Amino acid sequence: MSDRFELRSDALCVRGMEPGDAAAVQRCRNLPAVARYQSWRPATAAEVVELAHEQVGRRPGMQREPFQLVIELQEPDGATKVVGDMGSGAFDPGRQMEIGIVLDPNWQGRGLATRACRLLFDHLFDAGLHRVTARVDPRNRPSERLFERLGFRREGLERACWWDD
């Protein structure tokens, strides 16, 4: 069995982040329209490469350590492009996990985030996961709508729970 985690549906792929994805992930996470809602803004591509190396052999939802996935799209000419990423961490490995998603603004509004999440969630629930949660910045209405489409419900609002220094 390969150490590479990968799920495919048509031209869409959700897979474990690899060192070769570093430039795309670092660039996207630092775009002003994206960074304003994110706590992880890798300063360099080397920071992304380091995380990719740390997570070899991990699976989303199956250990406490973070697992970063990329959302990759195959274009009509056969080329692939990283269009976003998903971060996951399990607070109850194999049973409950939290997820966050980032999509490059150039690729938003095409249903890719919804499709990527459904692909991942179907896999996780088939594997026995019981619950997936998401924390969303309340200013980020598109992200709230995404999780509403996916069947999530708001369970609370944490006040003054996060500082971005």
Coordinates of C-alpha atoms in Angstrom, one line a residue:
M1 CA 0.0 0.0 0.0
S2 CA 1.2 3.5 -0.9
D3 CA 1.9 6.1 1.8
R4 CA 0.1 8.6 -0.5
F5 CA -3.5 9.5 0.5
E6 CA -5.5 10.2 -2.6
L7 CA -9.2 10.5 -3.5
R8 CA -10.4 11.1 -7.1
S9 CA -13.6 12.0 -8.8
D10 CA -13.5 13.0 -12.4
A11 CA -11.0 15.8 -12.8
L12 CA -11.0 16.6 -9.0
C13 CA -8.4 15.1 -6.7
V14 CA -8.0 15.5 -2.9
R15 CA -4.7 14.2 -1.8
G16 CA -2.0 14.5 0.8
M17 CA 0.1 17.6 0.5
E18 CA 3.6 16.9 -1.0
P19 CA 6.8 19.0 -1.2
G20 CA 6.1 19.9 -4.8
D21 CA 2.9 21.6 -3.8
A22 CA 4.7 24.1 -1.5
A23 CA 4.8 27.1 -3.8
A24 CA 1.1 26.9 -4.7
V25 CA 0.0 26.4 -1.1
Q26 CA 2.2 29.2 0.2
R27 CA 1.1 31.6 -2.5
C28 CA -2.6 30.9 -2.0
R29 CA -2.5 31.1 1.8
N30 CA -0.9 34.5 1.7
L31 CA -3.3 36.1 -0.8
P32 CA -5.0 39.0 1.1
A33 CA -8.5 37.6 0.4
V34 CA -7.5 34.3 1.9
A35 CA -5.1 35.2 4.6
R36 CA -7.6 37.4 6.5
Y37 CA -9.5 34.3 7.6
Q38 CA -6.5 31.9 8.2
S39 CA -4.3 31.3 11.2
W40 CA -1.7 29.4 9.1
R41 CA 0.1 31.7 6.6
P42 CA 3.4 30.0 5.7
A43 CA 6.1 32.6 5.4
T44 CA 8.1 30.5 3.0
A45 CA 7.6 27.5 0.7
A46 CA 10.1 25.7 2.9
E47 CA 7.7 25.8 5.8
V48 CA 5.1 24.0 3.6
V49 CA 7.8 21.5 2.5
E50 CA 8.6 20.8 6.1
L51 CA 5.0 20.0 6.9
A52 CA 4.7 17.8 3.9
H53 CA 7.6 15.7 5.1
E54 CA 6.3 15.5 8.7
Q55 CA 2.9 14.1 7.6
V56 CA 4.1 11.2 5.4
G57 CA 2.1 8.1 6.3
R58 CA -0.7 10.0 8.1
R59 CA -4.3 9.9 7.1
P60 CA -7.0 12.6 7.7
G61 CA -8.9 12.0 10.9
M62 CA -6.8 9.1 12.1
Q63 CA -4.2 10.8 14.4
R64 CA -4.0 13.9 16.5
E65 CA -1.3 15.5 14.4
P66 CA -2.4 17.8 11.6
F67 CA -2.9 16.4 8.1
Q68 CA -2.8 18.9 5.2
L69 CA -4.5 17.9 1.9
V70 CA -4.4 19.7 -1.4
I71 CA -7.3 20.1 -3.9
E72 CA -6.0 19.5 -7.3
L73 CA -7.9 20.0 -10.6
Q74 CA -7.0 18.3 -13.9
E75 CA -7.5 20.8 -16.7
P76 CA -8.8 19.8 -20.2
D77 CA -5.2 19.7 -21.6
G78 CA -4.3 17.1 -18.9
A79 CA -2.2 19.5 -16.8
T80 CA -3.0 19.5 -13.0
K81 CA -3.2 22.6 -10.8
V82 CA -3.4 22.9 -7.1
V83 CA -6.5 25.2 -6.5
G84 CA -6.7 25.0 -2.7
D85 CA -6.0 23.0 0.4
M86 CA -7.7 21.4 3.4
G87 CA -6.4 21.1 6.9
S88 CA -7.6 18.4 9.3
G89 CA -6.9 17.5 12.8
A90 CA -8.5 14.8 14.9
F91 CA -9.3 15.5 18.6
D92 CA -10.7 11.9 18.8
P93 CA -8.7 9.9 16.2
G94 CA -10.8 7.6 14.1
R95 CA -14.0 9.2 15.6
Q96 CA -14.0 13.0 15.4
M97 CA -12.0 15.6 13.5
E98 CA -12.0 19.2 12.6
I99 CA -11.5 20.5 9.1
G100 CA -10.7 23.8 7.4
I101 CA -10.6 24.6 3.7
V102 CA -8.9 27.2 1.5
L103 CA -9.7 27.8 -2.1
D104 CA -7.8 30.1 -4.4
P105 CA -10.2 33.1 -5.2
N106 CA -9.6 32.4 -8.9
W107 CA -11.4 29.1 -8.5
Q108 CA -14.2 30.0 -6.1
G109 CA -17.8 29.9 -7.2
R110 CA -17.4 26.7 -9.3
G111 CA -18.5 24.1 -6.7
L112 CA -15.0 22.8 -6.2
A113 CA -14.9 23.2 -2.4
T114 CA -18.3 21.5 -2.1
R115 CA -17.2 18.6 -4.3
A116 CA -13.8 18.3 -2.5
C117 CA -15.4 18.2 0.9
R118 CA -18.1 15.7 -0.1
L119 CA -15.4 13.4 -1.6
L120 CA -13.4 13.6 1.6
F121 CA -16.4 13.2 3.9
D122 CA -17.8 10.2 2.1
H123 CA -14.4 8.5 2.5
L124 CA -14.1 9.4 6.2
F125 CA -17.6 8.3 7.1
D126 CA -17.1 5.0 5.1
A127 CA -14.0 4.5 7.2
G128 CA -16.0 4.8 10.4
L129 CA -15.5 8.5 11.4
H130 CA -18.5 9.7 13.4
R131 CA -18.3 13.5 13.3
V132 CA -16.6 16.3 11.4
T133 CA -16.6 19.8 12.7
A134 CA -15.4 23.1 11.2
R135 CA -14.4 26.4 12.8
V136 CA -15.3 29.3 10.5
D137 CA -14.5 33.0 11.0
P138 CA -18.0 34.6 11.3
R139 CA -17.0 37.3 8.8
N140 CA -16.4 34.6 6.1
R141 CA -20.0 34.1 4.8
P142 CA -19.0 32.1 1.8
S143 CA -17.3 29.5 4.1
E144 CA -20.4 29.5 6.3
R145 CA -22.6 28.8 3.2
L146 CA -20.3 26.0 2.1
F147 CA -20.7 24.2 5.4
E148 CA -24.4 24.8 5.4
R149 CA -24.6 23.2 1.9
L150 CA -22.7 20.2 3.3
G151 CA -25.3 19.7 6.1
F152 CA -23.4 21.2 9.0
R153 CA -25.3 23.2 11.6
R154 CA -24.1 26.0 13.8
E155 CA -23.6 24.8 17.3
G156 CA -22.1 27.9 18.8
L157 CA -20.1 31.1 18.6
E158 CA -16.8 31.3 20.4
R159 CA -16.2 34.8 21.4
A160 CA -12.6 36.3 21.7
C161 CA -11.2 32.8 21.2
W162 CA -8.4 33.5 18.7
W163 CA -5.7 36.1 18.4
D164 CA -3.8 36.8 15.2
D165 CA -0.5 38.5 16.3

